[in-house]
PDB file of C-alpha atoms and ligand atoms in Angstrom:
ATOM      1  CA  UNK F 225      50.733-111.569 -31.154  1.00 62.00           C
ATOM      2  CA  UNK F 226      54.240-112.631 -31.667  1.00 77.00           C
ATOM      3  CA  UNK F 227      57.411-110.656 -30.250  1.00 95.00           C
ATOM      4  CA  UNK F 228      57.873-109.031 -33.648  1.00 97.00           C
ATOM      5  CA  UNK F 229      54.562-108.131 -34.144  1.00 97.00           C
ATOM      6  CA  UNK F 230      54.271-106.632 -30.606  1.00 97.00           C
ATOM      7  CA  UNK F 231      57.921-105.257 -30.914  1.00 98.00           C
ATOM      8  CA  UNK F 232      56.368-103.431 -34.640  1.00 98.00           C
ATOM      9  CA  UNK F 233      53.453-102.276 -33.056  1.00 98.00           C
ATOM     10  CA  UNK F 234      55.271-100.848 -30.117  1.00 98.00           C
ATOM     11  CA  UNK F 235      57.458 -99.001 -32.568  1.00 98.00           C
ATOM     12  CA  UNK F 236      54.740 -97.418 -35.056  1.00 98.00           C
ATOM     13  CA  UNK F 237      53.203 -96.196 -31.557  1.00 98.00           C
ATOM     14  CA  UNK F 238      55.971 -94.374 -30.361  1.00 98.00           C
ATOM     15  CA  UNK F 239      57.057 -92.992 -33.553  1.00 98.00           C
ATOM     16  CA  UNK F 240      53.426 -91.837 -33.837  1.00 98.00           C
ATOM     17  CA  UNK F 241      53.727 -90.131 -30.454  1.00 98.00           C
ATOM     18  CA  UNK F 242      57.301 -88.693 -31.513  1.00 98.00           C
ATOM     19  CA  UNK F 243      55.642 -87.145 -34.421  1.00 98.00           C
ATOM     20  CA  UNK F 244      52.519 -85.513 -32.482  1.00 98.00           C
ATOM     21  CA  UNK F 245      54.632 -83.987 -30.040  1.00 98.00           C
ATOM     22  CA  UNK F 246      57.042 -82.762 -33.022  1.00 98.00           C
ATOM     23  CA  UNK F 247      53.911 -81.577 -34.506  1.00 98.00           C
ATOM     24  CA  UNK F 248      55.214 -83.855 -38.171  1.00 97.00           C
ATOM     25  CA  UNK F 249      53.014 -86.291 -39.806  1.00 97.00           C
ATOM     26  CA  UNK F 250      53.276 -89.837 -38.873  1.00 97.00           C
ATOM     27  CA  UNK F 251      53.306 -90.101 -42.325  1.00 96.00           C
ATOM     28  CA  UNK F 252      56.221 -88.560 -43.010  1.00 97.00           C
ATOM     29  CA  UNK F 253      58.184 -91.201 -41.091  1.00 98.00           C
ATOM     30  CA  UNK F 254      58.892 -94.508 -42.644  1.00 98.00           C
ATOM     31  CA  UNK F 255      60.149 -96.890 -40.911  1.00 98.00           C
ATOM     32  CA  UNK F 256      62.857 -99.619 -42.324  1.00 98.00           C
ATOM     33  CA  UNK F 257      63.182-102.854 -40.291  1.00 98.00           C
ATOM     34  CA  UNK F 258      66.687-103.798 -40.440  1.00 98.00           C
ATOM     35  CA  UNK F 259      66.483-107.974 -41.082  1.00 98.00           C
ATOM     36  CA  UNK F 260      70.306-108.312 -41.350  1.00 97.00           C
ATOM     37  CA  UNK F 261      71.398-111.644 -39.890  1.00 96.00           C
ATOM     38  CA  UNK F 262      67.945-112.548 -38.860  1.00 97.00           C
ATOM     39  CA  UNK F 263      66.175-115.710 -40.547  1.00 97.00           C
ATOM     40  CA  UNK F 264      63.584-115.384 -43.357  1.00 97.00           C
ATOM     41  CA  UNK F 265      60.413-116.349 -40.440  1.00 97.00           C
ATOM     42  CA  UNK F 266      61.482-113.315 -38.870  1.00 98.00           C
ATOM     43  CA  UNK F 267      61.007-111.630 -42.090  1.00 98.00           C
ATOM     44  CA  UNK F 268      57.494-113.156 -42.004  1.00 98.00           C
ATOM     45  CA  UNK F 269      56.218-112.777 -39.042  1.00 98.00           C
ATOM     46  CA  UNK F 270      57.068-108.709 -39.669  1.00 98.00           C
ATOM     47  CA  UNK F 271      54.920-109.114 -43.002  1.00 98.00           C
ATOM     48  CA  UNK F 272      52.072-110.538 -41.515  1.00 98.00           C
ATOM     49  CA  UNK F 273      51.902-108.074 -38.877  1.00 98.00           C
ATOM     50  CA  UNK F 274      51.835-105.316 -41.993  1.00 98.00           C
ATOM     51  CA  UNK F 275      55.623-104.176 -42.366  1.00 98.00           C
ATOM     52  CA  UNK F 276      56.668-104.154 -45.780  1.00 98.00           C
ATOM     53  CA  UNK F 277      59.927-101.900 -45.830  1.00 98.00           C
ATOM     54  CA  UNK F 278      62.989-104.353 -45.019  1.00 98.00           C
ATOM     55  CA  UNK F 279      66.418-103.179 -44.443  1.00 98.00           C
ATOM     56  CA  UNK F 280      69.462-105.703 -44.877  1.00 98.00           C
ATOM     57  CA  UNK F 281      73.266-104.931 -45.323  1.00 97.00           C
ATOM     58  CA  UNK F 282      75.177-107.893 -47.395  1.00 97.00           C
ATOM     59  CA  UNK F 283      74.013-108.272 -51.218  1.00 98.00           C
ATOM     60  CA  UNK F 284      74.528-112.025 -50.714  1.00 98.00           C
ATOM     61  CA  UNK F 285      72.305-112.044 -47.742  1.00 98.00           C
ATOM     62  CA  UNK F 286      69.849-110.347 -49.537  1.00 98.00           C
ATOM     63  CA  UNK F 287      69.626-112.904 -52.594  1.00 98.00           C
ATOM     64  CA  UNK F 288      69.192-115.724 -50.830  1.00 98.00           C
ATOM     65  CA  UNK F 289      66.141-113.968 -48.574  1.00 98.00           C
ATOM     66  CA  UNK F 290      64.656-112.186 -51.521  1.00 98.00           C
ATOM     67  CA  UNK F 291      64.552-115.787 -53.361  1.00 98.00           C
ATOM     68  CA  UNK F 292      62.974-116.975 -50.559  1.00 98.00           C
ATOM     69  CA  UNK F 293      59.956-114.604 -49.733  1.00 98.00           C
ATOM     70  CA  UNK F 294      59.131-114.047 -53.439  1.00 96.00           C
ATOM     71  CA  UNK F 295      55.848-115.078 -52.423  1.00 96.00           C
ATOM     72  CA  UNK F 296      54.959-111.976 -50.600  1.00 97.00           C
ATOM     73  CA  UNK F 297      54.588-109.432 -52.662  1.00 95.00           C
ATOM     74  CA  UNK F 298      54.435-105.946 -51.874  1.00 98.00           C
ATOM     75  CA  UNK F 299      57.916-106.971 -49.981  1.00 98.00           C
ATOM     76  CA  UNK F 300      60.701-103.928 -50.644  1.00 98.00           C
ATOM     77  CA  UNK F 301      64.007-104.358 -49.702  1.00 98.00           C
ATOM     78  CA  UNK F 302      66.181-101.423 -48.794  1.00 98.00           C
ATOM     79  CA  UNK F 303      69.893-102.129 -49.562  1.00 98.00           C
ATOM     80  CA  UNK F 304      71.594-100.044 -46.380  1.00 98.00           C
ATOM     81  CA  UNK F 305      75.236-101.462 -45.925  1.00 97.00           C
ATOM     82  CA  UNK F 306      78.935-101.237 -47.944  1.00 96.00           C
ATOM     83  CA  UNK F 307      78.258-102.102 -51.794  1.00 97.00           C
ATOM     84  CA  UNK F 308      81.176-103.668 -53.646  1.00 96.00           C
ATOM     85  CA  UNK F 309      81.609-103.452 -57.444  1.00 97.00           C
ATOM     86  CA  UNK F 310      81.377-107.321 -58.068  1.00 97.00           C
ATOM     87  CA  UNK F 311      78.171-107.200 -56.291  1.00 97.00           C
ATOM     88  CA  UNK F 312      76.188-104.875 -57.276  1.00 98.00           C
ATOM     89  CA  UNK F 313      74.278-107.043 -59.642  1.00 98.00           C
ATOM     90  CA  UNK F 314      72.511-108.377 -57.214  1.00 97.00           C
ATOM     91  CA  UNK F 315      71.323-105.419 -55.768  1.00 98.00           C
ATOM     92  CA  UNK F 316      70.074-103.920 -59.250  1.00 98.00           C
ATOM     93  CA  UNK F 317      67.841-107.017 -59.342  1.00 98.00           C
ATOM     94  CA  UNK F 318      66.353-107.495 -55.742  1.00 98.00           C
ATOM     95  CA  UNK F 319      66.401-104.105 -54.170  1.00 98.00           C
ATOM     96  CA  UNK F 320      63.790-101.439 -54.475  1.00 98.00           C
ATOM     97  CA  UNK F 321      65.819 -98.991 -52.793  1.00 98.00           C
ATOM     98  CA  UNK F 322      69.867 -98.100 -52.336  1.00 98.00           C
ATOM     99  CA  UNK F 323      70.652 -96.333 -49.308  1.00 98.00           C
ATOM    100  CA  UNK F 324      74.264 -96.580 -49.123  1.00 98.00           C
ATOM    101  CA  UNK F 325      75.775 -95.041 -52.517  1.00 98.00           C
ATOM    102  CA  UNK F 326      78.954 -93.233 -52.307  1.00 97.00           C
ATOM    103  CA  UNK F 327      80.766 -93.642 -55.374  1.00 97.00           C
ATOM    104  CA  UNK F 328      79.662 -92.582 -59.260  1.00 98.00           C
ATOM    105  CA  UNK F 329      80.965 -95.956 -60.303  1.00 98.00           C
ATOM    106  CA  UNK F 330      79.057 -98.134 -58.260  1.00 98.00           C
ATOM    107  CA  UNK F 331      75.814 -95.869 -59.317  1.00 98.00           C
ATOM    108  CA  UNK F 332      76.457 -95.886 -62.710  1.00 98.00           C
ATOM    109  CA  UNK F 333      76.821-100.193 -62.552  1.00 98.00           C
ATOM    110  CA  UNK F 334      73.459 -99.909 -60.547  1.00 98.00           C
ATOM    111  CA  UNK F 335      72.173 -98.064 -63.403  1.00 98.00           C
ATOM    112  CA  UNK F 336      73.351-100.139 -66.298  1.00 98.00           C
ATOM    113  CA  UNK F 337      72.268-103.379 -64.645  1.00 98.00           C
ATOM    114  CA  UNK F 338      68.599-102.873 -62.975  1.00 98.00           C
ATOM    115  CA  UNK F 339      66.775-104.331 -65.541  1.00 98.00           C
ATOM    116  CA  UNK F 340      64.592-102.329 -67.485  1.00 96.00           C
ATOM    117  CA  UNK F 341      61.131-103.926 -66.620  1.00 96.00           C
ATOM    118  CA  UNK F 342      61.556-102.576 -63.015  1.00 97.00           C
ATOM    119  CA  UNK F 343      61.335 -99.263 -62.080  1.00 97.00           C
ATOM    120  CA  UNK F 344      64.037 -97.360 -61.478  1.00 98.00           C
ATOM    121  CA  UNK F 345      66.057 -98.211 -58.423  1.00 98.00           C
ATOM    122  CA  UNK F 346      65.520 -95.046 -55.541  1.00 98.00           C
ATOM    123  CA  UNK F 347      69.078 -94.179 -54.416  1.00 98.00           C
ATOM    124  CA  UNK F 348      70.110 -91.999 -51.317  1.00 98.00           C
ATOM    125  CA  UNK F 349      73.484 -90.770 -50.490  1.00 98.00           C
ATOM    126  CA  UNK F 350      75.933 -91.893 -47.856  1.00 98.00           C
ATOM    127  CA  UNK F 351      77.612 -89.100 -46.232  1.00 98.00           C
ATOM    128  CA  UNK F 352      80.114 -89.898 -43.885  1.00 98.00           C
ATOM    129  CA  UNK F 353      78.879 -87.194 -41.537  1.00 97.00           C
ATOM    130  CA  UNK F 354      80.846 -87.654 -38.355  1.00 96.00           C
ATOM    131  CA  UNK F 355      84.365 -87.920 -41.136  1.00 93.00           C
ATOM    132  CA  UNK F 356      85.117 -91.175 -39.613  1.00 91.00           C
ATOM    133  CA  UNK F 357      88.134 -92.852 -41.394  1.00 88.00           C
ATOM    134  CA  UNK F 358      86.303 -96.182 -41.057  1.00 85.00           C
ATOM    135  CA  UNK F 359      83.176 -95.313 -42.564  1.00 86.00           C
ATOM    136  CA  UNK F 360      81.698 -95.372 -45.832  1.00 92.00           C
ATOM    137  CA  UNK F 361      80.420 -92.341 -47.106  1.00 97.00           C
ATOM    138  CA  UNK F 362      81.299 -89.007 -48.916  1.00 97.00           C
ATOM    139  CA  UNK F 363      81.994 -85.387 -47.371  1.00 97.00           C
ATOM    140  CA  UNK F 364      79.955 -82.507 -47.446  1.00 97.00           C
ATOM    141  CA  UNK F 365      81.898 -81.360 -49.999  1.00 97.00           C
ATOM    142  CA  UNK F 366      81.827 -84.084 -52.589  1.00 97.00           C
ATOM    143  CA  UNK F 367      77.576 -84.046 -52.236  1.00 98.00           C
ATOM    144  CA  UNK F 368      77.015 -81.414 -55.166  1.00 98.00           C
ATOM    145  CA  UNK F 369      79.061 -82.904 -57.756  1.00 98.00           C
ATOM    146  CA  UNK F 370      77.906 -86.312 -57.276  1.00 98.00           C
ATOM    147  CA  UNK F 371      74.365 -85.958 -56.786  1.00 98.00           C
ATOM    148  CA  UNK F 372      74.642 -84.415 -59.900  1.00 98.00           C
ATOM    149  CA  UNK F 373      76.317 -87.188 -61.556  1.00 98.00           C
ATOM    150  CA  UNK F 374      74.021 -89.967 -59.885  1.00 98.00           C
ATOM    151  CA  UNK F 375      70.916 -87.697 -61.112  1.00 98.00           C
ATOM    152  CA  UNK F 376      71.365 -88.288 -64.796  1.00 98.00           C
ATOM    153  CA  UNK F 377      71.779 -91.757 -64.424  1.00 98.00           C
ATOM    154  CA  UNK F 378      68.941 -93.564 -66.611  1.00 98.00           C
ATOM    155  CA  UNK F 379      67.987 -96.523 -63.869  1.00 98.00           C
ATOM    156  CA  UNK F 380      68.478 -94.209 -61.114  1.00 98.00           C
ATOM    157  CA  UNK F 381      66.370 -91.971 -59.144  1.00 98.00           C
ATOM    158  CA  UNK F 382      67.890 -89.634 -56.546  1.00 98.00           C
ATOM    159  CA  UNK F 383      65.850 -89.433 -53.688  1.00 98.00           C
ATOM    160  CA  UNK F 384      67.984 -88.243 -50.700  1.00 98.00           C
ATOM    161  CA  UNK F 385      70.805 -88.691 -48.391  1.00 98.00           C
ATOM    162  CA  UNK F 386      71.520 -91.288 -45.435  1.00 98.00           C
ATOM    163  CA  UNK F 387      73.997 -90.922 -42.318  1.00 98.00           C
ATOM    164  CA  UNK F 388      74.909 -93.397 -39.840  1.00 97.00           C
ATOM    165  CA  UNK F 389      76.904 -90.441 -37.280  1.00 97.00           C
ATOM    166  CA  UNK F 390      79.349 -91.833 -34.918  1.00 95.00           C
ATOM    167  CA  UNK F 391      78.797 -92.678 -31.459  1.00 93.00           C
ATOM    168  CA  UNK F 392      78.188 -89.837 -29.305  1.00 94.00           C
ATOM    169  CA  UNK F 393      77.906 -87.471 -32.532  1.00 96.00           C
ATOM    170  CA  UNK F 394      74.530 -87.825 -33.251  1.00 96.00           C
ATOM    171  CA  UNK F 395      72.965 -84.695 -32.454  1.00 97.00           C
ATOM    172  CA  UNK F 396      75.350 -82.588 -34.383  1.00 98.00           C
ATOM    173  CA  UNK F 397      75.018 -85.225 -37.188  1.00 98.00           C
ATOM    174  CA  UNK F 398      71.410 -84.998 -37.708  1.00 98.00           C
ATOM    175  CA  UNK F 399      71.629 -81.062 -37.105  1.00 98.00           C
ATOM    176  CA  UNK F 400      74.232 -81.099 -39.805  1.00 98.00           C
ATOM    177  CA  UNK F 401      72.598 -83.887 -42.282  1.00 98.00           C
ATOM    178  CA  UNK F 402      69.229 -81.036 -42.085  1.00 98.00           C
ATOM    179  CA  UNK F 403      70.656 -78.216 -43.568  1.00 98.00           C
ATOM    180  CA  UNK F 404      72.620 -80.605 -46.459  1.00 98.00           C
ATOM    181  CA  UNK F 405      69.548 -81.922 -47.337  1.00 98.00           C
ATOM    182  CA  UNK F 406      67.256 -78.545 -47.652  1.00 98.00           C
ATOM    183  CA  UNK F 407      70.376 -77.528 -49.900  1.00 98.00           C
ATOM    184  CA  UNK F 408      70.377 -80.573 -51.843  1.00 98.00           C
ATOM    185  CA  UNK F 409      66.585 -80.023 -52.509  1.00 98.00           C
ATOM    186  CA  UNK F 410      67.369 -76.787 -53.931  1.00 98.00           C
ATOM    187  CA  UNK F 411      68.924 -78.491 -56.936  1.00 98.00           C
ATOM    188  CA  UNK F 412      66.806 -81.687 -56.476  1.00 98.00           C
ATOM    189  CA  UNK F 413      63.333 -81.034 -55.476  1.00 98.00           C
ATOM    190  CA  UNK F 414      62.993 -85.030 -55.532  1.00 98.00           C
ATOM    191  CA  UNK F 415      65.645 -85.608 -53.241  1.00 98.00           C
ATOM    192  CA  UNK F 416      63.101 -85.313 -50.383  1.00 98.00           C
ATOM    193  CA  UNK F 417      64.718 -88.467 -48.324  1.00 98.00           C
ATOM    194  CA  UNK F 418      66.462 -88.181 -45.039  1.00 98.00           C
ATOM    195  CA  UNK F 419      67.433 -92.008 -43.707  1.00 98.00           C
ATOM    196  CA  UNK F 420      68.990 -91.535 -40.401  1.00 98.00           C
ATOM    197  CA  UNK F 421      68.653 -93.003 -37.105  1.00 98.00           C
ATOM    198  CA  UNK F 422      68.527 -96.256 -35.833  1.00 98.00           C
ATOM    199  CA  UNK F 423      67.293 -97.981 -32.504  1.00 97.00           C
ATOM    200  CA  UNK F 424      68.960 -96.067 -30.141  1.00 96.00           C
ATOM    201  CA  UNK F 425      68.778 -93.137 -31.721  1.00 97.00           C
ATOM    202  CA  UNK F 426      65.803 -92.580 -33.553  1.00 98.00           C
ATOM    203  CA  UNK F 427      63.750 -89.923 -31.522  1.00 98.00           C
ATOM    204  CA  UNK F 428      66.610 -87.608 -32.025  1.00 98.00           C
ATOM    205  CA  UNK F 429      66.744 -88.442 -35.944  1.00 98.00           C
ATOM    206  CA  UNK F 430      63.250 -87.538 -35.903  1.00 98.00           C
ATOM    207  CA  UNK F 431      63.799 -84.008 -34.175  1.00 98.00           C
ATOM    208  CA  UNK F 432      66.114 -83.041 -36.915  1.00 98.00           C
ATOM    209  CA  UNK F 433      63.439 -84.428 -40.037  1.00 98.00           C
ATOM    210  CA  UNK F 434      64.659 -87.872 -40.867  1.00 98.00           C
ATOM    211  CA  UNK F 435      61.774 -89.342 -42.826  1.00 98.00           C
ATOM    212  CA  UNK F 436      63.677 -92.800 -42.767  1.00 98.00           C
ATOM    213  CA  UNK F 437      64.408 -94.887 -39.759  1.00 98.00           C
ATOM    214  CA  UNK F 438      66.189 -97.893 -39.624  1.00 98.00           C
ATOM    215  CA  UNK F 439      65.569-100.110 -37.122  1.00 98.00           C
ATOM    216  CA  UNK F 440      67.432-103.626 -36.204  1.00 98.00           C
ATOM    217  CA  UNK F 441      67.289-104.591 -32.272  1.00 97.00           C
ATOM    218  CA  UNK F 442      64.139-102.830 -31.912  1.00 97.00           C
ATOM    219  CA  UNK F 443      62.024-104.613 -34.025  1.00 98.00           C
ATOM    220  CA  UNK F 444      64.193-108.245 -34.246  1.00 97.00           C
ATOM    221  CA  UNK F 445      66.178-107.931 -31.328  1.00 95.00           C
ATOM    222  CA  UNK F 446      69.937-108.321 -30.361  1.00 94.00           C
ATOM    223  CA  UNK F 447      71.766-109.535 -33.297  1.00 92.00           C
ATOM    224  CA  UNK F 448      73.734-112.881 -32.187  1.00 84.00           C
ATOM    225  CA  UNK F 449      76.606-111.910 -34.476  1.00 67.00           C
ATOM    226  CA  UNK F 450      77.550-109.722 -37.121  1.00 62.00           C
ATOM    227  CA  UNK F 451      79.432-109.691 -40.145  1.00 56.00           C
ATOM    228  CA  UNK F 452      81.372-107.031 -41.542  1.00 47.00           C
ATOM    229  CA  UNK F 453      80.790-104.984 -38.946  1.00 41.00           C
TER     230      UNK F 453
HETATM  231  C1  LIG P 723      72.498-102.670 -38.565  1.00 91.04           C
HETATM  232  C2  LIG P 723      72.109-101.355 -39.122  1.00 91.04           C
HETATM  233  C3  LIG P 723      70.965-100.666 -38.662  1.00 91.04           C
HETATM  234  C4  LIG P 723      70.093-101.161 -37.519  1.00 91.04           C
HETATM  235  O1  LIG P 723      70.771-101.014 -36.309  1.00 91.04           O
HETATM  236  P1  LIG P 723      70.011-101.208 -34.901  1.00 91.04           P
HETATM  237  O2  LIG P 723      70.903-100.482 -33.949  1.00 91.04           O
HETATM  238  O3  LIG P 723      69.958-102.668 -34.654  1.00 91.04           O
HETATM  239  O4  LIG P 723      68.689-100.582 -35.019  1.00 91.04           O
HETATM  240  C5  LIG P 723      70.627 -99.485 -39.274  1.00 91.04           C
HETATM  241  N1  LIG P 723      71.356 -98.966 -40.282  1.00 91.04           N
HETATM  242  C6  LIG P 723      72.460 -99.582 -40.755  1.00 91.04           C
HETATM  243  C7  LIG P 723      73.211 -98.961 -41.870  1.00 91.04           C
HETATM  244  C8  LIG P 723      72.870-100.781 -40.190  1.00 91.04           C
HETATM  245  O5  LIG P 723      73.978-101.361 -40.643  1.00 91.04           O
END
């Protein structure tokens, strides 16, 4: 086995073991391996050892991969970072899965442009959870009125919310993130998604019912540089 493989497999293990001992279905727990910065053979080598969920931040980025690897096919990218107007194109073409939405404009240009031979594009949230100046993301406040907004959107399907809680923040983040999801299912049953956590934080995500982890350094290892960021 490669490192990626071995690095997957070591990660499927433990979140199995996280989810016994939380007494949750493994299969609850999907796990999104965050390719960001990494080269396309990285990409591979996860596919080949089964992983099909791929996470990456910069709609350029993910172009050029997704032109690349159109030869595997059950592939789905999950577009997780800061979404322009200008580029949201792309993303309505290449991604099966918005993680990151936090404006009614940008959804509604998702809607209008994922073309209408694919199935609708599955959107979550952003809520800037730890009310960070710096981050992207909505309050608490502004979730009703835009979910409801993003739900009648044609192309779109709201499935959730995602978080990405400041450092040190985390457990009161995910604690918080719970309880605004069950509410948000009240008036969305389908909005079942919780994508939080990330490598060094994940167990914790999984305490509080994230169904959605997104994991970069675990799975790839250290990024050599980041952009954006
Ligand atoms: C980079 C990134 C990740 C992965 O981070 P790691 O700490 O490498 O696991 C997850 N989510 C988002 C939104 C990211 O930008």
């Amino acid at each position: 086995m490669n490192n990626i493989a071995e690095q997957l497999s070591a990660a499927y293990h433990n979140i199995a073991e996280n989810c016994r001992q939380l007494q949750r279905d493994p299969q609850s727990v999907q796990l999104i391996a965050v390719s960001k910065t990494k080269p396309v053979s990285a990409i591979t080598a996860a596919y080949q050892a089964g992983q099909r969920q791929f996470g990456e931040n910069y709609p350029q980025e993910l172009l050029s991969k997704a032109e690349q690897l159109t030869a595997l096919p059950e592939l789905e990218w999950h577009f997780i970072g800061p979404l322009q107007s200008n580029k949201t194109r792309l993303v309505a073409e290449h991604a099966s899965w918005v993680h990151s939405i936090d404006r009614l404009k940008i959804a509604e240009r998702l809607s209008a442009q994922r073309p209408a031979s694919q199935k609708p594009l599955q959107v979550l949230l952003q809520i800037n959870i730890s009310d960070e100046d710096s981050k992207a993301g909505i309050s608490a406040a502004q979730l009703p009125e835009l979910a409801t907004a993003v739900a009648k959107l044609p192309q779109l399907q709201l499935r959730g919310l995602m978080a990405i809680p400041a450092p040190g923040d985390s457990e009161r983040a995910f604690a918080a993130m719970q309880q605004l999801s069950k509410k948000l299912r009240q008036q969305h049953p389908g909005a079942t998604e919780l994508s939080m956590g990330m490598s060094d934080d994940w167990p914790l995500a999984l305490q509080y019912g994230a169904t959605m982890i997104r994991l970069g350094t675990a799975i790839f290892g250290a990024r050599t540089y980041e952009r954006n960021e």
